[in-house]
Amino acid sequence: MKKIINDPHQVVQDMISGMIQAAPDQLKHIEGTTVITRKDAQVVKKVGLLSGGGSGHEPAHAGYIGKGMLDAAVLGEVFTSPSVDQVYKAIKAVDSGEGVFQIIKNYTGDVLNFEMARELAEAEGIKVAQVVVNDDVAVEDSSFTTGRRGIAGTVFVHKIAGAKADLGASLEEIKKVAEKTVANVRSMGMAISSCTIPAAGEPSFTLEESEMEVGIGIHGEPGIERKNITTADQIATELTEKILEDMKLTENDEVAVMINGLGATPLMELYIVNKKVQEILQNKGVKVYRTFVGEYMTALEMGGCSVTLLKLDDELKKLLDHPSDAANFLVK
Amino acid sequence: MKKIINDPHQVVQDMISGMIQAAPDQLKHIEGTTVITRKDAQVVKKVGLLSGGGSGHEPAHAGYIGKGMLDAAVLGEVFTSPSVDQVYKAIKAVDSGEGVFQIIKNYTGDVLNFEMARELAEAEGIKVAQVVVNDDVAVEDSSFTTGRRGIAGTVFVHKIAGAKADLGASLEEIKKVAEKTVANVRSMGMAISSCTIPAAGEPSFTLEESEMEVGIGIHGEPGIERKNITTADQIATELTEKILEDMKLTENDEVAVMINGLGATPLMELYIVNKKVQEILQNKGVKVYRTFVGEYMTALEMGGCSVTLLKLDDELKKLLDHPSDAANFLVK
Amino acid sequence: MNFDVNDAKEWLKKANEKIADNKQLLTKLDQVIGDGDHGINMARGFNEAAQTVNEKEYDNVSDVFKDIAMTIMSKVGGAAGPLYGTAFLRLSFSLKGKDSIDYKDLVKGLSDGLTGIKQRGRSKVGEKTLVDVWEPVINEMSETIEAQPPQIKDTAKTAMEKTKEIMATKGRAAYFKEKSIGHIDPGSMSSYYLFLALAEVLEGRQS
Amino acid sequence: MNFDVNDAKEWLKKANEKIADNKQLLTKLDQVIGDGDHGINMARGFNEAAQTVNEKEYDNVSDVFKDIAMTIMSKVGGAAGPLYGTAFLRLSFSLKGKDSIDYKDLVKGLSDGLTGIKQRGRSKVGEKTLVDVWEPVINEMSETIEAQPPQIKDTAKTAMEKTKEIMATKGRAAYFKEKSIGHIDPGSMSSYYLFLALAEVLEGRQS
Ligand SMILES: Nc1ncnc2c1ncn2[C@@H]1O[C@H](COP(=O)(O)OP(=O)(O)O)[C@@H](O)[C@H]1O
Ligand SMILES: Nc1ncnc2c1ncn2[C@@H]1O[C@H](COP(=O)(O)OP(=O)(O)O)[C@@H](O)[C@H]1O
Ligand SMILES: [Mg+2]
Ligand SMILES: [Mg+2]
Ligand SMILES: [Mg+2]
Ligand SMILES: [Mg+2]
């Protein structure tokens, strides 16, 4: 394992203090927790927006803290969901009396810990609502199983719910627009190289020199198939087509596009992927309202990328364009 | 070679169209060139700001195009400086009559091509001035040799010269503040893994599983020494100390800090490095005015990071904080 | 019999020992059809819980289980944390106010715990989760008036091994679909250690 | 002798052939003490230049060299592009307006080219750059009234090989400091091919 770290078991703590010191006027660390909040939390007359999960997905989730987006992020160990008490402390840290809305990626651990924290908070009279993001079309959608994973599309939910909250909406209104976003966002990813959890010391999986895995999850969960690596155009096509099979888009529909890097893939390659994705959408007569290319939801140093499409209506467009102070999702 | 690309000889062209399609309202591609400009170039009553160099350093340089920063970037092949005629066309594309200021990283190829383009433009009566950035303290400073390389510190020069130009300054005033910035910025990098130029197909250099190279350049140029990889704290200390040997900072001096990822290194690790850098500066009584952590000047998928310190005065602080619309250096 | 504070402490002590001894095995099982942290998570949390209750004085069993539940919830993380935490919390609730606890009370408490796990995990028998050990074991316990430690051990072991044959539909293992068949469920293995420890405590009480 | 348009075209044709044949070698040399693109850059640019001038009609030599200069500048890139480009541009300037060019004129033009390289590169003899081939060769040429092709070849070859002993202080090779010693400078190798081609053309003119 080759990493620029100190103690592998202290990476999350070290990262937290490095983050706070990078933005001491924007961020605040709740002592004795793994919770980071807006410096000005709790924000009065505003629903508190909370997200989080295992670490290793930076800039998710702490990079999305700021006016217009998240009020707090609760960080778990690398790829492990934060425990109930941490989430509970995060809820208390951002509740100003208007209630707290939590955005959860659909992994059993995350869902259970956030749900229990919610119950503890509600037992104290704090209003809590939530949405579970499940945008990964690589997993089949089923209510009998764990169901789809939450990946890069989650960032759009942060942005839109965050804007709604910033506009002073109620917990119910935020839940409504967050659910609309989840219903309209789809993603799929692929990897050409693995990643190593610091505490584990060994790569989570291995790919041959010629192999890629299509449909992989952001923790290295199995995808749809392993095969020989192809061209950027073919990769972009496969990811986009799979998404389009799942979300029927018709001519003149408007979408936001996110080409997300998983960690080790250069921006150059993400732009090359974007070229093809835009071409495919154009040929379908789908209008691209905004495009985001960069690292938004990573998997440590995994090599690969994901494509996300968010179908937009006027409300979602307005909220997507709403100003945000989040360090990794600034909108003027 | 494992990359998400199409034809290795077309990566720059493919990237350019992917970039333009990601921001069609902000960016413009000058047909038949490798020049990208602001959509609204030439900007009247404003000096045109131009930078560029070999590709593979994304988001440098096209990511820094926007009001308040660059008017254009001229892209060469991966790690190869753009040719005279391309730079010349870029100059013409951004000159509104107020002249053009070019920011050059100190590599013989870049310097020669930009200088000749400047002469061609001047022969046509276009006013051109320039600054050569040489912030890499890993190379000794000498006027008898090629001298120091330009690396991540270049981005601060873009930002500050860009702000000055945006404020309507003259070519001479911009040159003055750009030179002040160059005189006050120092950087040093290190790598734990190599990168592969698409057209070459083979890694530019190789490091053993336990090795790191301290002082490496952003094209894999030799550094100061190869040794066994140490902790993030020791790496941060070595880079920072070497910089501080070169730029004497005294108590209460104010600096901007940039922790730059070279491509494959996760944000998590950059924040861990930042933690130690901030601690060192604190112990010296140096005040940190602003910190930037992320990928600003990469080397394809090289694993590693660089530390940059910019000593600030009131003018530089004001210009650093001046609004910027550049996609990868947004300032509100 | 009367299941008292010391029995509760003893149970956790033994359970923690077994989990610590088999940390690697649990992690290995989770690497095959999960994310390889079950051993790390369980060992971290149960060790913490064992210490907490060991150092403290209690005048009723319910409080012991409450502390265990709280520590597990805050220290285990992942999916197992809230699930085991819920189980012990329900167990604590069901024994609240009782100053003497007989076998029937204990079994009732455990079955409340099982109900908690199923509600929390939205899971039932046959999904390759720890439910596949808890349910058969508690059914077995409910059928006798007095504890039959050997049967408890057998049932738990068989149930744990039988999870091999199941295709996972809950938890991370579900992403492996058919590929999850043929491997023991890590959570069922840790639950097996839990009931093994309980059986040993009950044995001690009888002799 | 009279150096005419066809001689100029012939020179470039031969130079391009030699560079194309040795593209790999040039790149290999640049990999050791540079960034490994000299062969790629030179082959790309000279091939383009050879085609351009070959297809076109010229009524004076100066214009041939001007086209060569412009193509090299726009197609070679890196450090070599502007350097060779400058050399051919100065050569073109110095021959401007001449309708007949004798050996003296040619040498004068080449030495203007060398001056251009040195000014452009801020370099002098002994820095492990193409100057270390150009200067000795042009000194040699200046000493004779008529062309002595064999001497030109010898001088160029010896000069090229001698760059091995030099420690680079200019260009990328300078970053290698002492480590640059023991390796031939790639730019000096490509310059050697250039003068080898010229000597062959001059041989042809004499016979
Ligand atoms: N929905 C569920 N209901 C019951 N048990 C579950 C459920 N999901 C997972 N489990 C149990 O949790 C175990 C995994 O625990 P652990 O590895 O600590 O959590 P994670 O999967 O978050 O890493 C599985 O082996 C399974 O027995
Ligand atoms: N300052 C200079 N003056 C003269 N020649 C130089 C100078 N810098 C580099 N060169 C020549 O250029 C050659 C390298 O050319 P090339 O590899 O095409 O450019 P780059 O170094 O930009 O990749 C060197 O071998 C050397 O002969
Ligand atoms: Mg886990
Ligand atoms: Mg080069
Ligand atoms: Mg697990
Ligand atoms: Mg070179």
mmCIF file of C-alpha atoms in Angstrom, chain C:
data_model
loop_
_atom_site.group_PDB
_atom_site.id
_atom_site.type_symbol
_atom_site.label_atom_id
_atom_site.label_comp_id
_atom_site.label_asym_id
_atom_site.label_seq_id
_atom_site.Cartn_x
_atom_site.Cartn_y
_atom_site.Cartn_z
ATOM 1 C CA MET C 1 -33.196 -20.387 37.323
ATOM 2 C CA ASN C 2 -32.553 -16.726 37.883
ATOM 3 C CA PHE C 3 -30.567 -14.883 35.252
ATOM 4 C CA ASP C 4 -28.782 -12.094 37.128
ATOM 5 C CA VAL C 5 -26.421 -9.172 36.522
ATOM 6 C CA ASN C 6 -23.342 -11.384 36.724
ATOM 7 C CA ASP C 7 -24.793 -13.777 34.144
ATOM 8 C CA ALA C 8 -25.383 -10.874 31.804
ATOM 9 C CA LYS C 9 -21.818 -9.607 32.312
ATOM 10 C CA GLU C 10 -20.477 -13.136 31.890
ATOM 11 C CA TRP C 11 -22.405 -13.577 28.659
ATOM 12 C CA LEU C 12 -20.905 -10.462 27.139
ATOM 13 C CA LYS C 13 -17.430 -11.369 28.377
ATOM 14 C CA LYS C 14 -17.557 -14.777 26.700
ATOM 15 C CA ALA C 15 -19.132 -13.377 23.525
ATOM 16 C CA ASN C 16 -16.417 -10.746 23.282
ATOM 17 C CA GLU C 17 -13.691 -13.361 23.704
ATOM 18 C CA LYS C 18 -15.115 -15.529 20.915
ATOM 19 C CA ILE C 19 -15.501 -12.563 18.562
ATOM 20 C CA ALA C 20 -11.990 -11.333 19.315
ATOM 21 C CA ASP C 21 -10.546 -14.806 18.739
ATOM 22 C CA ASN C 22 -12.356 -15.056 15.404
ATOM 23 C CA LYS C 23 -11.971 -11.463 14.206
ATOM 24 C CA GLN C 24 -9.923 -12.553 11.183
ATOM 25 C CA LEU C 25 -12.414 -15.250 10.224
ATOM 26 C CA LEU C 26 -15.351 -12.830 10.415
ATOM 27 C CA THR C 27 -13.488 -10.300 8.289
ATOM 28 C CA LYS C 28 -12.540 -12.978 5.764
ATOM 29 C CA LEU C 29 -16.166 -14.068 5.434
ATOM 30 C CA ASP C 30 -17.174 -10.432 4.903
ATOM 31 C CA GLN C 31 -14.463 -9.937 2.274
ATOM 32 C CA VAL C 32 -15.989 -12.649 0.123
ATOM 33 C CA ILE C 33 -19.581 -11.345 0.020
ATOM 34 C CA GLY C 34 -19.309 -7.937 1.693
ATOM 35 C CA ASP C 35 -16.774 -5.216 2.340
ATOM 36 C CA GLY C 36 -14.497 -7.023 4.766
ATOM 37 C CA ASP C 37 -15.092 -5.013 7.908
ATOM 38 C CA HIS C 38 -17.457 -7.190 9.957
ATOM 39 C CA GLY C 39 -14.661 -8.611 12.126
ATOM 40 C CA ILE C 40 -13.116 -5.179 12.657
ATOM 41 C CA ASN C 41 -16.496 -3.620 13.464
ATOM 42 C CA MET C 42 -17.689 -6.349 15.835
ATOM 43 C CA ALA C 43 -14.387 -6.739 17.685
ATOM 44 C CA ARG C 44 -14.128 -2.961 18.193
ATOM 45 C CA GLY C 45 -17.681 -2.652 19.503
ATOM 46 C CA PHE C 46 -17.960 -5.752 21.694
ATOM 47 C CA ASN C 47 -14.595 -5.122 23.294
ATOM 48 C CA GLU C 48 -15.743 -1.626 24.217
ATOM 49 C CA ALA C 49 -19.076 -2.948 25.500
ATOM 50 C CA ALA C 50 -17.450 -5.697 27.596
ATOM 51 C CA GLN C 51 -15.195 -3.147 29.261
ATOM 52 C CA THR C 52 -18.003 -0.669 29.924
ATOM 53 C CA VAL C 53 -20.310 -3.110 31.715
ATOM 54 C CA ASN C 54 -17.446 -4.904 33.444
ATOM 55 C CA GLU C 55 -16.235 -1.753 35.179
ATOM 56 C CA LYS C 56 -19.732 -0.689 36.274
ATOM 57 C CA GLU C 57 -22.022 -1.727 39.148
ATOM 58 C CA TYR C 58 -25.640 -2.595 38.261
ATOM 59 C CA ASP C 59 -28.654 -3.376 40.385
ATOM 60 C CA ASN C 60 -30.704 -4.819 37.523
ATOM 61 C CA VAL C 61 -30.116 -6.781 34.293
ATOM 62 C CA SER C 62 -32.109 -4.397 32.113
ATOM 63 C CA ASP C 63 -29.550 -1.637 32.662
ATOM 64 C CA VAL C 64 -26.674 -3.955 31.746
ATOM 65 C CA PHE C 65 -28.278 -4.694 28.388
ATOM 66 C CA LYS C 66 -29.092 -1.001 27.883
ATOM 67 C CA ASP C 67 -25.400 -0.080 28.238
ATOM 68 C CA ILE C 68 -24.415 -2.930 25.950
ATOM 69 C CA ALA C 69 -26.932 -1.741 23.344
ATOM 70 C CA MET C 70 -25.730 1.856 23.510
ATOM 71 C CA THR C 71 -22.039 0.953 23.240
ATOM 72 C CA ILE C 72 -22.620 -1.396 20.328
ATOM 73 C CA MET C 73 -24.651 1.209 18.492
ATOM 74 C CA SER C 74 -21.987 3.851 18.863
ATOM 75 C CA LYS C 75 -18.917 1.690 18.332
ATOM 76 C CA VAL C 76 -19.756 -1.053 15.826
ATOM 77 C CA GLY C 77 -21.035 1.018 12.929
ATOM 78 C CA GLY C 78 -21.944 -0.524 9.580
ATOM 79 C CA ALA C 79 -25.139 -2.578 9.381
ATOM 80 C CA ALA C 80 -24.339 -4.851 12.311
ATOM 81 C CA GLY C 81 -24.117 -1.985 14.819
ATOM 82 C CA PRO C 82 -27.711 -0.831 14.654
ATOM 83 C CA LEU C 83 -28.978 -4.408 14.305
ATOM 84 C CA TYR C 84 -27.243 -5.884 17.358
ATOM 85 C CA GLY C 85 -27.821 -2.605 19.151
ATOM 86 C CA THR C 86 -31.541 -2.810 18.525
ATOM 87 C CA ALA C 87 -31.647 -6.417 19.694
ATOM 88 C CA PHE C 88 -30.018 -5.618 23.037
ATOM 89 C CA LEU C 89 -32.136 -2.500 23.479
ATOM 90 C CA ARG C 90 -35.362 -4.456 23.012
ATOM 91 C CA LEU C 91 -34.035 -7.116 25.354
ATOM 92 C CA SER C 92 -33.376 -4.412 27.922
ATOM 93 C CA PHE C 93 -36.860 -2.928 27.523
ATOM 94 C CA SER C 94 -38.558 -6.281 27.910
ATOM 95 C CA LEU C 95 -36.715 -6.991 31.186
ATOM 96 C CA LYS C 96 -37.265 -3.506 32.598
ATOM 97 C CA GLY C 97 -38.564 -3.456 36.189
ATOM 98 C CA LYS C 98 -38.032 -7.166 36.740
ATOM 99 C CA ASP C 99 -35.900 -7.884 39.835
ATOM 100 C CA SER C 100 -35.767 -11.613 39.140
ATOM 101 C CA ILE C 101 -35.539 -13.060 35.642
ATOM 102 C CA ASP C 102 -36.420 -16.671 34.864
ATOM 103 C CA TYR C 103 -35.692 -18.556 31.653
ATOM 104 C CA LYS C 104 -39.091 -17.665 30.185
ATOM 105 C CA ASP C 105 -38.418 -13.946 30.680
ATOM 106 C CA LEU C 106 -35.023 -14.264 29.021
ATOM 107 C CA VAL C 107 -36.441 -16.065 25.987
ATOM 108 C CA LYS C 108 -39.244 -13.488 25.717
ATOM 109 C CA GLY C 109 -36.638 -10.731 25.810
ATOM 110 C CA LEU C 110 -34.526 -12.357 23.137
ATOM 111 C CA SER C 111 -37.537 -12.864 20.909
ATOM 112 C CA ASP C 112 -38.365 -9.160 21.306
ATOM 113 C CA GLY C 113 -34.780 -8.555 20.234
ATOM 114 C CA LEU C 114 -35.297 -10.713 17.147
ATOM 115 C CA THR C 115 -38.463 -8.809 16.288
ATOM 116 C CA GLY C 116 -36.413 -5.613 16.599
ATOM 117 C CA ILE C 117 -33.766 -6.913 14.198
ATOM 118 C CA LYS C 118 -36.382 -7.925 11.645
ATOM 119 C CA GLN C 119 -38.180 -4.591 11.828
ATOM 120 C CA ARG C 120 -34.977 -2.602 11.706
ATOM 121 C CA GLY C 121 -33.507 -4.647 8.858
ATOM 122 C CA ARG C 122 -36.815 -5.140 7.043
ATOM 123 C CA SER C 123 -35.695 -8.732 6.858
ATOM 124 C CA LYS C 124 -37.081 -12.191 7.449
ATOM 125 C CA VAL C 125 -35.724 -15.733 7.561
ATOM 126 C CA GLY C 126 -34.089 -16.901 4.331
ATOM 127 C CA GLU C 127 -32.342 -13.696 3.281
ATOM 128 C CA LYS C 128 -28.861 -14.745 4.423
ATOM 129 C CA THR C 129 -28.691 -12.452 7.446
ATOM 130 C CA LEU C 130 -28.258 -12.939 11.181
ATOM 131 C CA VAL C 131 -32.022 -13.498 11.328
ATOM 132 C CA ASP C 132 -31.291 -16.955 9.927
ATOM 133 C CA VAL C 133 -29.539 -17.814 13.206
ATOM 134 C CA TRP C 134 -31.631 -15.833 15.677
ATOM 135 C CA GLU C 135 -35.013 -17.179 14.589
ATOM 136 C CA PRO C 136 -34.328 -20.947 14.722
ATOM 137 C CA VAL C 137 -32.391 -20.580 17.978
ATOM 138 C CA ILE C 138 -35.173 -18.641 19.695
ATOM 139 C CA ASN C 139 -37.813 -21.046 18.389
ATOM 140 C CA GLU C 140 -35.773 -23.853 19.898
ATOM 141 C CA MET C 141 -35.444 -22.025 23.235
ATOM 142 C CA SER C 142 -39.165 -21.291 23.377
ATOM 143 C CA GLU C 143 -40.010 -24.988 23.298
ATOM 144 C CA THR C 144 -38.442 -25.835 26.657
ATOM 145 C CA ILE C 145 -39.269 -24.592 30.164
ATOM 146 C CA GLU C 146 -35.697 -24.874 31.309
ATOM 147 C CA ALA C 147 -32.557 -24.063 29.311
ATOM 148 C CA GLN C 148 -31.120 -26.889 27.199
ATOM 149 C CA PRO C 149 -27.633 -25.527 26.407
ATOM 150 C CA PRO C 150 -26.552 -28.409 24.138
ATOM 151 C CA GLN C 151 -29.597 -27.949 21.898
ATOM 152 C CA ILE C 152 -28.985 -24.212 21.721
ATOM 153 C CA LYS C 153 -25.426 -24.818 20.576
ATOM 154 C CA ASP C 154 -26.473 -27.392 17.961
ATOM 155 C CA THR C 155 -29.282 -25.294 16.544
ATOM 156 C CA ALA C 156 -27.107 -22.184 16.313
ATOM 157 C CA LYS C 157 -24.294 -24.080 14.612
ATOM 158 C CA THR C 158 -26.546 -25.801 12.082
ATOM 159 C CA ALA C 159 -28.394 -22.559 11.314
ATOM 160 C CA MET C 160 -25.124 -20.689 10.812
ATOM 161 C CA GLU C 161 -23.819 -23.333 8.449
ATOM 162 C CA LYS C 162 -27.074 -23.454 6.535
ATOM 163 C CA THR C 163 -26.698 -19.777 5.531
ATOM 164 C CA LYS C 164 -24.172 -21.101 2.995
ATOM 165 C CA GLU C 165 -27.020 -22.372 0.851
ATOM 166 C CA ILE C 166 -28.947 -19.115 0.822
ATOM 167 C CA MET C 167 -28.771 -16.436 -1.883
ATOM 168 C CA ALA C 168 -28.520 -13.068 -0.146
ATOM 169 C CA THR C 169 -31.281 -10.541 -0.715
ATOM 170 C CA LYS C 170 -30.363 -8.115 2.085
ATOM 171 C CA GLY C 171 -27.189 -6.257 2.988
ATOM 172 C CA ARG C 172 -24.087 -5.854 0.840
ATOM 173 C CA ALA C 173 -24.073 -9.564 0.041
ATOM 174 C CA ALA C 174 -27.207 -8.968 -2.036
ATOM 175 C CA TYR C 175 -25.073 -7.177 -4.681
ATOM 176 C CA PHE C 176 -23.344 -10.523 -5.268
ATOM 177 C CA LYS C 177 -26.660 -12.191 -6.148
ATOM 178 C CA GLU C 178 -26.053 -15.874 -7.117
ATOM 179 C CA LYS C 179 -22.367 -15.461 -6.268
ATOM 180 C CA SER C 180 -23.338 -15.132 -2.598
ATOM 181 C CA ILE C 181 -24.385 -18.792 -2.508
ATOM 182 C CA GLY C 182 -21.791 -21.175 -1.064
ATOM 183 C CA HIS C 183 -20.456 -18.751 1.529
ATOM 184 C CA ILE C 184 -21.407 -18.441 5.220
ATOM 185 C CA ASP C 185 -23.000 -15.098 6.143
ATOM 186 C CA PRO C 186 -20.601 -13.168 8.401
ATOM 187 C CA GLY C 187 -23.386 -11.772 10.588
ATOM 188 C CA SER C 188 -24.749 -15.267 11.150
ATOM 189 C CA MET C 189 -21.307 -16.381 12.219
ATOM 190 C CA SER C 190 -21.031 -13.588 14.802
ATOM 191 C CA SER C 191 -24.557 -14.410 16.010
ATOM 192 C CA TYR C 192 -23.500 -18.031 16.391
ATOM 193 C CA TYR C 193 -20.699 -16.920 18.738
ATOM 194 C CA LEU C 194 -23.231 -14.840 20.676
ATOM 195 C CA PHE C 195 -25.546 -17.795 21.333
ATOM 196 C CA LEU C 196 -22.629 -20.147 21.963
ATOM 197 C CA ALA C 197 -21.519 -17.775 24.715
ATOM 198 C CA LEU C 198 -25.058 -17.610 26.132
ATOM 199 C CA ALA C 199 -25.349 -21.401 26.170
ATOM 200 C CA GLU C 200 -22.091 -21.667 28.093
ATOM 201 C CA VAL C 201 -23.363 -19.183 30.686
ATOM 202 C CA LEU C 202 -26.603 -21.127 31.056
ATOM 203 C CA GLU C 203 -24.629 -24.352 31.480
ATOM 204 C CA GLY C 204 -22.708 -22.723 34.320
ATOM 205 C CA ARG C 205 -25.913 -21.590 36.018
ATOM 206 C CA GLN C 206 -27.309 -25.113 36.042
ATOM 207 C CA SER C 207 -24.354 -26.974 37.511
#
